[in-house]
Coordinates of C-alpha atoms in Angstrom, one line a residue:
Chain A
X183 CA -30.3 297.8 201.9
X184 CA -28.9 294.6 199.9
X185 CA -31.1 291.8 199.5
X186 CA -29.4 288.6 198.2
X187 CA -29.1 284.6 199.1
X188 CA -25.4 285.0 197.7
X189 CA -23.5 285.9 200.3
X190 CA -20.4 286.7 198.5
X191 CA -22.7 289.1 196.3
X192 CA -23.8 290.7 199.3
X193 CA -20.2 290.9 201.2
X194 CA -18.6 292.4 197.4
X195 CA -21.8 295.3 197.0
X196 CA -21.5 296.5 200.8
X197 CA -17.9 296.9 201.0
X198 CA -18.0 298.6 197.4
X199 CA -21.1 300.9 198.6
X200 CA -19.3 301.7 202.2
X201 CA -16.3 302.7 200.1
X202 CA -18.3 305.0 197.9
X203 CA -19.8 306.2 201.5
X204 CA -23.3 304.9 201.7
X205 CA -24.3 303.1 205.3
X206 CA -25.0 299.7 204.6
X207 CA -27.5 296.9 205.9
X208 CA -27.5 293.1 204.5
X209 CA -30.0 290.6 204.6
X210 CA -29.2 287.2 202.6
X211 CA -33.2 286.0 202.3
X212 CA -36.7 287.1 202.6
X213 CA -37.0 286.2 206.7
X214 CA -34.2 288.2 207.6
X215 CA -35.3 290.9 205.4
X216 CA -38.5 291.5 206.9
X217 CA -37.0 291.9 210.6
X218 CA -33.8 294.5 209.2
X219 CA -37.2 296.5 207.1
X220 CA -39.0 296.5 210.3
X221 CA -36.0 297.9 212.5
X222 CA -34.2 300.2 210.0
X223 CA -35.3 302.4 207.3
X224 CA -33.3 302.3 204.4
X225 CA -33.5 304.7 201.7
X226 CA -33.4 302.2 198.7
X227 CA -33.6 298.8 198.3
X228 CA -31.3 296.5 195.8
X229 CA -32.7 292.8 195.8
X230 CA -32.3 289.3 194.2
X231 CA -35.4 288.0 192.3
X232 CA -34.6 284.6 192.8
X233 CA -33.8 283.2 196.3
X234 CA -34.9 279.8 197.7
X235 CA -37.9 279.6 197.0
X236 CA -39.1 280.9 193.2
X237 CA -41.1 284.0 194.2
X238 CA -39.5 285.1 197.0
X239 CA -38.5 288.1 195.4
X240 CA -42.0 289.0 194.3
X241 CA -43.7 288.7 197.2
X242 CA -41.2 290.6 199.4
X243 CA -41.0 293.6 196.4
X244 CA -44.7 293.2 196.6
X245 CA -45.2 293.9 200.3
X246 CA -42.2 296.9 200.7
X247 CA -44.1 298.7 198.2
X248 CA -47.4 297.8 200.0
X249 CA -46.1 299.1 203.4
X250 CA -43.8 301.6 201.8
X251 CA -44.8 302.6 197.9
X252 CA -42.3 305.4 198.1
X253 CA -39.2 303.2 198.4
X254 CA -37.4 302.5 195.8
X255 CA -36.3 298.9 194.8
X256 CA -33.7 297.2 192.1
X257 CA -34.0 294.2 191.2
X258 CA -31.0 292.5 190.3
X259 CA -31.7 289.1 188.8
X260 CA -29.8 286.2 186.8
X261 CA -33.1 284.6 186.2
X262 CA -32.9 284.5 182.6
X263 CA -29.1 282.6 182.6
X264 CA -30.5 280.3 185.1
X265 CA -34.0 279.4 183.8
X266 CA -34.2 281.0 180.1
X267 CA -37.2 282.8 181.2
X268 CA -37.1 286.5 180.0
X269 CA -37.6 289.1 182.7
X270 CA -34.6 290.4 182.7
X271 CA -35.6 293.4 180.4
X272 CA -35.8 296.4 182.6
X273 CA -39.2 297.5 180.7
X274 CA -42.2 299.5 182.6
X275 CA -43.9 295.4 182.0
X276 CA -41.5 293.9 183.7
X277 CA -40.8 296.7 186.3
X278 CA -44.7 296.9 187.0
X279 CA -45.2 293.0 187.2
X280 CA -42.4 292.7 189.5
X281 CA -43.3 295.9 191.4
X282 CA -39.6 297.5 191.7
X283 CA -38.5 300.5 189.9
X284 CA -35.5 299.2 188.0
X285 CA -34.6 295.9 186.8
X286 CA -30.8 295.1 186.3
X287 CA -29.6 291.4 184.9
X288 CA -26.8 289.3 186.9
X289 CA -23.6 289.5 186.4
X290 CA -24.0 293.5 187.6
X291 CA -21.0 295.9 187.7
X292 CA -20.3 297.7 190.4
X293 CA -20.5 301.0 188.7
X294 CA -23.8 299.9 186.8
X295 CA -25.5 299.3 190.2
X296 CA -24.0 302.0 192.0
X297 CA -25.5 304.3 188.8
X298 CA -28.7 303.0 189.1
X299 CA -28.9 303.7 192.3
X300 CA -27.6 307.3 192.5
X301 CA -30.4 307.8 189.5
X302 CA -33.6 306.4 191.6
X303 CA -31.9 308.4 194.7
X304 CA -31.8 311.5 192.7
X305 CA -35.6 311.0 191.1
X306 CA -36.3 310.4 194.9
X307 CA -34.6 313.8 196.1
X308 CA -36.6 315.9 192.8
X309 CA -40.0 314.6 193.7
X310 CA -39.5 315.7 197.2
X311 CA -39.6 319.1 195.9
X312 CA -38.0 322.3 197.1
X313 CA -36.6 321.5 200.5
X314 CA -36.0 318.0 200.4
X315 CA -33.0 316.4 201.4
X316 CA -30.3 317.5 198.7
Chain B
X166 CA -37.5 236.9 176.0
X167 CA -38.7 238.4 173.3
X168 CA -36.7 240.0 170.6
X169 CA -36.8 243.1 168.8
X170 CA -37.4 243.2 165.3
X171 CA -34.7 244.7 163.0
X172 CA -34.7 245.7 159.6
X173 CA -31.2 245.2 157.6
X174 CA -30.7 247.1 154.4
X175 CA -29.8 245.1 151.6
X176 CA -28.5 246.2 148.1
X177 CA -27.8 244.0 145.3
X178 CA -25.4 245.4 142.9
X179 CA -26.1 242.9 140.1
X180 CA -26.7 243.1 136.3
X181 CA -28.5 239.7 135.5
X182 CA -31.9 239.8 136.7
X183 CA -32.1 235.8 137.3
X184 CA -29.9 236.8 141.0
X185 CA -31.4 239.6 141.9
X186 CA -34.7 237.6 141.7
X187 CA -33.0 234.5 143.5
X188 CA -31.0 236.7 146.4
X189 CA -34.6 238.2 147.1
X190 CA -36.7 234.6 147.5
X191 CA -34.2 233.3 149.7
X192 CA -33.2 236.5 151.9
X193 CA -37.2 238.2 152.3
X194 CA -38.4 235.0 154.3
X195 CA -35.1 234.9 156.1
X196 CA -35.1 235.4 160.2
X197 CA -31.6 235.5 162.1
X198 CA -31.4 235.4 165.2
X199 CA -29.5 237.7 167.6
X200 CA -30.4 236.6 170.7
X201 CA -27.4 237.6 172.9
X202 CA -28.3 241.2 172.0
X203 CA -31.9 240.4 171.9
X204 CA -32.6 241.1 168.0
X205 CA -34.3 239.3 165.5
X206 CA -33.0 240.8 162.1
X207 CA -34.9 240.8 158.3
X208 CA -34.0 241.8 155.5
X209 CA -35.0 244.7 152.8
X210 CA -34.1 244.1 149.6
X211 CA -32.8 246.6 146.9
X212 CA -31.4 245.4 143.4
X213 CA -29.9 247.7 140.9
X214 CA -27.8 246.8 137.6
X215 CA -25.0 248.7 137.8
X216 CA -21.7 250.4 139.3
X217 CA -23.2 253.6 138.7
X218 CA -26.8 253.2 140.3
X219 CA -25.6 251.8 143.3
X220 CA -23.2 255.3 144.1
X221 CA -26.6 256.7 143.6
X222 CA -28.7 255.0 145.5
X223 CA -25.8 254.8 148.4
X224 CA -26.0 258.8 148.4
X225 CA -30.1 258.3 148.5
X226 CA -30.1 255.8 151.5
X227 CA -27.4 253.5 152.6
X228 CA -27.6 250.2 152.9
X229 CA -26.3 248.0 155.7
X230 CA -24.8 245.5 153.7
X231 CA -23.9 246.0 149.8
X232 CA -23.9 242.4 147.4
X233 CA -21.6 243.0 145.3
X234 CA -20.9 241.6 141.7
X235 CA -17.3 242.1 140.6
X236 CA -18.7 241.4 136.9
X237 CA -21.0 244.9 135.8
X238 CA -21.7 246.6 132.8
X239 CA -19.4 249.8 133.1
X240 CA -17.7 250.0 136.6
X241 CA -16.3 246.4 138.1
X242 CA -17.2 245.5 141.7
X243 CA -13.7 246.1 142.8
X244 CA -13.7 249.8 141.0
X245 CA -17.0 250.2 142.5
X246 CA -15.5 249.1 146.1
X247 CA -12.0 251.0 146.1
X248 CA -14.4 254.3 145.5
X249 CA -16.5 253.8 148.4
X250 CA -14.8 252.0 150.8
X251 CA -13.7 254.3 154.0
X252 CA -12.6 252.9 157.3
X253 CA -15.2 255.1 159.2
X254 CA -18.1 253.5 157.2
X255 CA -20.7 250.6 159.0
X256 CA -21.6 249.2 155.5
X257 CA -20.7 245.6 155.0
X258 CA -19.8 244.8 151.6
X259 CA -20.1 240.9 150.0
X260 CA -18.0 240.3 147.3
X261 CA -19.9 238.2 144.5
X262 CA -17.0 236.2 142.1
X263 CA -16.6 233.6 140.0
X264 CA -15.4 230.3 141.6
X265 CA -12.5 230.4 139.1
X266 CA -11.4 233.6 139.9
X267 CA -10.6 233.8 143.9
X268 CA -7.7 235.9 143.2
X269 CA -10.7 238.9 143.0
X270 CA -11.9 238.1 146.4
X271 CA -8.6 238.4 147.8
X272 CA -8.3 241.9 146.5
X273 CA -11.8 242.5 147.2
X274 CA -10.7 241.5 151.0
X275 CA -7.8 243.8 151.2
X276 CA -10.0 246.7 149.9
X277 CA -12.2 246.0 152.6
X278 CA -14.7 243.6 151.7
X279 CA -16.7 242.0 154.7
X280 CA -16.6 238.6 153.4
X281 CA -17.3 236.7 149.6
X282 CA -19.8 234.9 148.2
X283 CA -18.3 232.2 144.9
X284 CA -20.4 231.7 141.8
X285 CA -22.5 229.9 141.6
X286 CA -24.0 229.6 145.5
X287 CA -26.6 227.4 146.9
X288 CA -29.6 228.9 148.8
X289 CA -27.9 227.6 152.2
X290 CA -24.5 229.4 151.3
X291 CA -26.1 233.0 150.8
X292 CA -28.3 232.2 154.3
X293 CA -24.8 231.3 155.9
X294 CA -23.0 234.8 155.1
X295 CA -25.8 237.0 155.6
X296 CA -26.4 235.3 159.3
X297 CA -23.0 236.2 159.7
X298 CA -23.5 239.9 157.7
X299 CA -26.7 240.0 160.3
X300 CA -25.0 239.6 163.4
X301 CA -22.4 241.8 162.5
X302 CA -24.7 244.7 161.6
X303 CA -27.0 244.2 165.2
X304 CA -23.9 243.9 166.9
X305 CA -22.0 247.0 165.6
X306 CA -25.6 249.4 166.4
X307 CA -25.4 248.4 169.6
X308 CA -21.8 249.3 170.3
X309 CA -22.4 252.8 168.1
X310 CA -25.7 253.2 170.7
X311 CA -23.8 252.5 173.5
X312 CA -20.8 254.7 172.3
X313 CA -23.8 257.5 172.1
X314 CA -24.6 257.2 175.6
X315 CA -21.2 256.9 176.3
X316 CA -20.8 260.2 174.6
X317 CA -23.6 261.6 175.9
X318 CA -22.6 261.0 179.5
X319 CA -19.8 263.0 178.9
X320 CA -20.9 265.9 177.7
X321 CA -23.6 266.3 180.5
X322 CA -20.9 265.7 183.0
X323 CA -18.4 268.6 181.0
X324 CA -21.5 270.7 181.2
X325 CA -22.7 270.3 184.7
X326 CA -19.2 270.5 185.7
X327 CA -18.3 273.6 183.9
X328 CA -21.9 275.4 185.4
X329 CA -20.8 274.5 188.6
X330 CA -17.5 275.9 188.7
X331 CA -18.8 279.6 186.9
X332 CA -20.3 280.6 190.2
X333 CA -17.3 280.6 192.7
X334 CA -15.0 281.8 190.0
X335 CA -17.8 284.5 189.3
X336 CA -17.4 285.1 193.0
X337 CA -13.7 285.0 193.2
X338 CA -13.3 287.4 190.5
X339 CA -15.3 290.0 192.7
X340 CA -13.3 290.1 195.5
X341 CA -10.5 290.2 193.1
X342 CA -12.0 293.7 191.3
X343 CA -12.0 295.0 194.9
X344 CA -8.7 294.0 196.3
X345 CA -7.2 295.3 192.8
X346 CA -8.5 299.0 193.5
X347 CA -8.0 299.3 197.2
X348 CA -4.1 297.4 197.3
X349 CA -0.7 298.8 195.9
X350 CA 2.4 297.6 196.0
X351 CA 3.6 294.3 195.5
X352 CA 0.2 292.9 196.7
X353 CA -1.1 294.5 193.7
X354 CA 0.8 292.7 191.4
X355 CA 0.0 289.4 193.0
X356 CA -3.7 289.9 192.7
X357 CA -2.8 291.3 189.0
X358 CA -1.6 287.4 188.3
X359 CA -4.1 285.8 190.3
X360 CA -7.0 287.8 188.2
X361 CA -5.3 286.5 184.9
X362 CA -5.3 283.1 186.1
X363 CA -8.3 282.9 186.9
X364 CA -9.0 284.8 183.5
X365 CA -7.5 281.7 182.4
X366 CA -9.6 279.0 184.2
X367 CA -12.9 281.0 182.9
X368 CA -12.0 280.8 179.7
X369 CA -11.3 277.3 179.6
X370 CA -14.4 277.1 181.3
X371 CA -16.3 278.9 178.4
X372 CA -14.7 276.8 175.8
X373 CA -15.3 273.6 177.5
X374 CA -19.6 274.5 177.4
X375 CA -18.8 275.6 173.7
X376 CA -16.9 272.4 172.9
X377 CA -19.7 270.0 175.0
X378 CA -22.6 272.2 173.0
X379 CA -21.4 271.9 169.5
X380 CA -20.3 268.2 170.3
X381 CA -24.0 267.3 171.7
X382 CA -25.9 268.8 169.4
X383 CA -27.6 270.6 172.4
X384 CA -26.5 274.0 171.2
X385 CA -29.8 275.1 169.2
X386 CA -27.9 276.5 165.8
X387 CA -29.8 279.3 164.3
X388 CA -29.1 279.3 160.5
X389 CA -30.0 282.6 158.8
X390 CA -28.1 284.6 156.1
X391 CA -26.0 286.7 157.5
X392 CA -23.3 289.2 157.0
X393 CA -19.2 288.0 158.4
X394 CA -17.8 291.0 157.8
X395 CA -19.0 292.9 160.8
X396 CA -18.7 289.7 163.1
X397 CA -14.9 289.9 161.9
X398 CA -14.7 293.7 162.8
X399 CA -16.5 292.9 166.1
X400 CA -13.7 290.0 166.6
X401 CA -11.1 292.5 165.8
X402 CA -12.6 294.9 168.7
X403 CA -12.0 292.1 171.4
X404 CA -8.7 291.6 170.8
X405 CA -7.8 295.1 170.0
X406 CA -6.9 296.3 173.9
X407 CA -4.1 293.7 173.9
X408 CA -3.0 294.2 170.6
X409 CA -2.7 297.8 171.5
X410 CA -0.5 296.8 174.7
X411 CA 2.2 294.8 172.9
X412 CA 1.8 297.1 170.0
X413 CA 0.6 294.4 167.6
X414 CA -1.1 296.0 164.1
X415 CA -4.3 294.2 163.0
X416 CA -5.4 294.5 159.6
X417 CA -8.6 293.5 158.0
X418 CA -8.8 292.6 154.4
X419 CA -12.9 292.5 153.5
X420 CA -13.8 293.5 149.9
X421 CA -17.3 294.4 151.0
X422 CA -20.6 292.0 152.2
X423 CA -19.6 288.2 152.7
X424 CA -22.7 286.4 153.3
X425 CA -23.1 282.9 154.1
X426 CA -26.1 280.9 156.1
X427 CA -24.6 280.6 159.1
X428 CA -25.3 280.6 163.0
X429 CA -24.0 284.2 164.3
X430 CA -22.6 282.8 167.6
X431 CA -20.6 280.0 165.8
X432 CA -18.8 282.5 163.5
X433 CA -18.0 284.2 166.8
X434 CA -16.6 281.6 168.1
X435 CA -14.5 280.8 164.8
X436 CA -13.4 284.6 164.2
X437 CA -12.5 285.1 168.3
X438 CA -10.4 282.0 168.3
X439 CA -8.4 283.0 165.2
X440 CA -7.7 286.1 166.1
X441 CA -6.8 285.9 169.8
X442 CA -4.1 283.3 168.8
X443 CA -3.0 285.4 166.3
X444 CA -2.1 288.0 169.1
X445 CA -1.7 285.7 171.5
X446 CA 1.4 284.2 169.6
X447 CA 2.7 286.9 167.9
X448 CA 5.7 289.2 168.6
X449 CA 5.5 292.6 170.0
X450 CA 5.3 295.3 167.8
X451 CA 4.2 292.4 164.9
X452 CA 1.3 292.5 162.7
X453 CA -2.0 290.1 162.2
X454 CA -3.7 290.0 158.7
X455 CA -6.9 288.6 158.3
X456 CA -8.4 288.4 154.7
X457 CA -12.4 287.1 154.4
X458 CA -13.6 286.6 150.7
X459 CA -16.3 284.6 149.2
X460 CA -14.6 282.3 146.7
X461 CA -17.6 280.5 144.7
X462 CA -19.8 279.0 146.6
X463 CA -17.3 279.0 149.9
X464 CA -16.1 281.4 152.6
X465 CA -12.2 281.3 153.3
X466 CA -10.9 283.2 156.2
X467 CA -7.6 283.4 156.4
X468 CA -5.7 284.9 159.5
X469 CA -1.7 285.9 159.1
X470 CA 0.6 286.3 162.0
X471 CA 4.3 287.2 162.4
X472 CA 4.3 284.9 165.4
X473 CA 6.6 282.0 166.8
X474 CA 5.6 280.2 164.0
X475 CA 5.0 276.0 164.3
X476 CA 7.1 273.4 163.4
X477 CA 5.7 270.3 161.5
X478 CA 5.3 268.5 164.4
X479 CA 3.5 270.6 166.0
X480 CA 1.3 271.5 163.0
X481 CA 0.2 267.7 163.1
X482 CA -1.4 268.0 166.9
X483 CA -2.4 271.5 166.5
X484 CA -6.0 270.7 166.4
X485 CA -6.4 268.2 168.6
X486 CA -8.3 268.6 171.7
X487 CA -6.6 270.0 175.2
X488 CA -3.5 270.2 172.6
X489 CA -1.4 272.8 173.4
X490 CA 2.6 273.7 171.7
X491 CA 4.6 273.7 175.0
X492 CA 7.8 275.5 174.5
X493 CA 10.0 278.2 176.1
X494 CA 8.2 280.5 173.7
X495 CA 4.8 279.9 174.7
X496 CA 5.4 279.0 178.9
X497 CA 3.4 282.7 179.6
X498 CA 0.7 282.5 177.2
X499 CA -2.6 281.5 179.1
X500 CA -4.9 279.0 176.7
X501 CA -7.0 275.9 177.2
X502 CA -6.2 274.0 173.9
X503 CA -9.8 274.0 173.2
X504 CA -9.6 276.6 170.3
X505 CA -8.5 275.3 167.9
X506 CA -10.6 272.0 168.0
X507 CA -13.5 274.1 168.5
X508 CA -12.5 276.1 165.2
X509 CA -12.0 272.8 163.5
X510 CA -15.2 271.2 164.5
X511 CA -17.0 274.0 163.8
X512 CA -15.4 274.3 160.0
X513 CA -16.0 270.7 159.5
X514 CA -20.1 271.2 160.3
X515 CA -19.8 273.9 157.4
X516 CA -18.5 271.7 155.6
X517 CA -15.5 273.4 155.7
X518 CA -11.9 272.7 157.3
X519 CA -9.3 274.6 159.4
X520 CA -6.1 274.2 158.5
X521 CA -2.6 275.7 158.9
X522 CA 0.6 276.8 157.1
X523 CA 3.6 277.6 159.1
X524 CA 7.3 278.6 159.4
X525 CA 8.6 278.7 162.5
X526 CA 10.2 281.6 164.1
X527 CA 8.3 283.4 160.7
X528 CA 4.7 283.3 161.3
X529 CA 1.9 281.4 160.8
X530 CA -1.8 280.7 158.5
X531 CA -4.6 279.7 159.6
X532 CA -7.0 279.2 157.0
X533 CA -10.7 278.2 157.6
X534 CA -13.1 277.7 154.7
X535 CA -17.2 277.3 155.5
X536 CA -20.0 276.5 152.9
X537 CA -23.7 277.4 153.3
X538 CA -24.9 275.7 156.7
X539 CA -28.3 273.7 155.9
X540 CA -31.3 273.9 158.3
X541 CA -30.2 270.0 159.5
X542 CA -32.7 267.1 158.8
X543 CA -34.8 266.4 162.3
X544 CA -31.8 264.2 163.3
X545 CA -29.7 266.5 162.3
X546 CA -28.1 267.2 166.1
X547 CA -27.4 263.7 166.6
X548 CA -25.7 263.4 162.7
X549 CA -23.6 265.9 164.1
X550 CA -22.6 264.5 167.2
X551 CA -22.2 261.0 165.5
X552 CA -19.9 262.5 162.9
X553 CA -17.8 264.0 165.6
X554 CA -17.4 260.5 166.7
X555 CA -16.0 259.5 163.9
X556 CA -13.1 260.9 164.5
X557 CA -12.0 261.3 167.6
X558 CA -8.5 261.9 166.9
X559 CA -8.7 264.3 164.2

């Protein structure tokens, strides 16, 4: 599931993910994201720290992993180019005060995000343990 | 209304005491009035004796208006005048002679001087020209203030301008990527061009915030010894990929360390310039020579291309902003004509220059030479900007 307020950001990752043959679902802000959580269940989670409003990010990563602390989230965020504030460092600080499990600064490559997200996937698929989904 | 004070410099370049003493009784309880700029000017007084003091007190604090003797010990006023005038300069210089002897303020005009004062002057003659000096000095503050803002305006509306359009061409770019892997054909080749165009627009885009931050002073300059050599290989690296297409060699000539105190980013900017021209304008299968050495207490670069070569015209634009050499030659190249001004500006803060040798059809030189930065005085930023303006036509 993408998470973004820029629609062109969220039109560019879902046709690149459907190509690479994930199913894809879209929100483009916080609202939206809670009804598509609530009636689908995606696997992973890529959002946008900053949209609209300054936290809406945070409090949104904060309640998935409330309601659901075993899906993963990226962050994808161009808060440091747009506000010199430095969160961009995907440290276990910064991934533990934003509550996501990998932290990825705008602009993002395709192939960088589509990495990161095989990688949680895969961490996902080995603590499931011996008959998991492979 | 009331009027702001202002203090006016005065230096008095004059070996016999008796006027020195005289100048400062009549000008210290002097007031002129500005009020259609709504200043109220005084005066500071300086004295020295000589032709030789006054260069060093003018390289200690300048004065706003210099009162000049043409008779000193050493140095004559006129010597003293053809050495520092420059057009650029705000300093109002008064021309002391003898009555007998107008023929000196004549010359002393044509070098420049502001206006002349005939030995010997009454009380009320001295009052007269410096009310004139006065109103000349409040006056041309303002219009170098205004000019700031004027300046200032600008750049904010380069900057905003050039944030705003990042985003969509971010955007554009994108879709680009992904029309560029899943087409063929013909259509692939259109969206080939439209991605270097638009390659194109960004980086006039980048150059433009470059240019507006250097110019401003907003661009916070970090000034720290460092290493050029491996800023030069790291230059070298960007341009290598199309170098390598067109089968261009470049070749590095670095004799080891070259340190200088310098903001990394700036050298960057220098070095990136350079070097992409050098590639940009070159022939295939040509070659690109750059040579960094530490000469003394300077840093030359110099970077050598087999190119198209400039003629003398075009050598005397080169560096001008949103310049760029139009010709059947250069109709594919992308550029902004921000490059080379950058480069330029950016020598000049060293105090440095960029400048060129040429042939055409043979190749060209660029040679940029940088002293030490220094850490810049709290108004530094603004110094900087203001010396820009200066010279807008460089």
């Amino acid at each position: 599931m993408l998470i973004d307020d820029d629609p062109d950001f969220l039109l560019q990752q879902k046709s690149q993910f459907e190509a690479a043959g994930y199913a894809v679902t879209t929100a483009d802000g916080s609202k939206l994201a809670r009804t598509v959580l609530n009636q689908t269940s995606p696997d992973l989670v890529v959002m946008d720290l900053m949209m609209g409003e300054m936290d809406a990010g945070i409090v949104l990563s904060r309640e998935i992993k409330q309601k659901n602390p075993g899906l993963p989230i990226i962050m994808v965020t161009g808060v440091t180019r747009e506000t010199g504030m430095s969160f961009d460092d995907n440290t276990a600080e910064s991934r533990r005060w934003l509550n996501v499990d990998e932290v990825i600064a705008k602009p993002v490559r395709f192939d960088q995000l589509k990495g990161a997200v095989e990688g949680l996937l895969a961490r996902q698929c080995g603590q499931a343990g011996p008959g998991g989904p492979v | 209304v009331s009027l702001t004070r202002e203090e006016l410099n005065v230096l008095v370049v004059d070996d016999e005491n008796v006027l020195c003493q005289g100048v400062r009784r009549v000008l210290e309880p002097l007031t002129v009035e500005v009020p259609e700029h709504g200043a109220q000017a005084v005066f500071r007084i300086r004295a020295v004796g000589s032709g030789e003091e006054c260069l060093r007190q003018l390289s200690v604090q300048a004065p706003d208006v210099l009162l000049l003797d043409h008779k000193l010990p050493g140095m004559t006023g006129l010597e003293l005048l053809n050495r520092i005038f420059s057009p650029q300069q705000s300093l109002l210089v008064v021309m002391i002679t003898a009555y007998a002897n107008l023929d000196t303020a004549v010359r002393a005009t044509k070098l420049g001087a502001y206006d002349f004062l005939a030995k010997p002057f009454t009380p009320d003659e001295l009052r007269g020209v410096m009310r004139k000096a006065a109103t000349h000095v409040v006056l041309s503050r303002r219009t170098r203030k205004l000019e700031a803002e004027k300046r200032q305006i600008r750049f904010e509306f380069l900057s905003v301008l050039a944030h705003e359009l990042k985003a969509p061409l971010n955007a554009v770019e994108g879709y680009m990527d992904i029309l560029h892997e899943r087409l063929g054909g013909e259509e692939l080749g259109m969206v080939e061009r439209s991605s270097a165009r638009l390659g194109g627009m960004k980086k006039l885009i980048y150059d433009l915030l470059d240019l507006t931050r250097i110019e401003s002073g907003a661009k916070r300059r970090e000034l720290k010894l460092i290493d050029l050599a491996p800023l030069l290989r790291g230059a070298v690296e960007v341009v290598a990929r199309d170098a390598q297409q067109r089968r261009i060699r470049v070749e590095l000539e670095v004799p080891g360390p070259v340190p200088l105190h310098a903001d990394a980013g700036e050298m960057e900017i220098i070095f990136n310039n350079l070097l992409s021209n050098a590639v940009k304008y070159n022939r295939d299968e040509g070659r690109v020579l750059a040579r960094l050495r530490r000469d003394g207490d300077r840093v030359s670069l110099e970077v050598e291309d087999t190119g198209i070569g400039l003629t003398a015209e075009e050598m005397g634009k080169l560096f001008r902003e949103f310049v760029r050499i139009r010709n059947d030659e250069t109709a594919n190249i992308l550029g902004s004509g921000l490059g080379l001004s950058t480069v330029k500006k950016l020598a000049r803060l060293y105090g440095g220059d960029a400048v060129v040798r040429s042939t055409a059809g043979v190749g060209s030189t660029f040679v940029v030479t940088l002293c030490d930065g220094v850490p810049e005085a709290p108004q530094g930023a603004g110094r900087a900007g203001g010396s820009y303006a200066a010279s807008p036509g460089d």
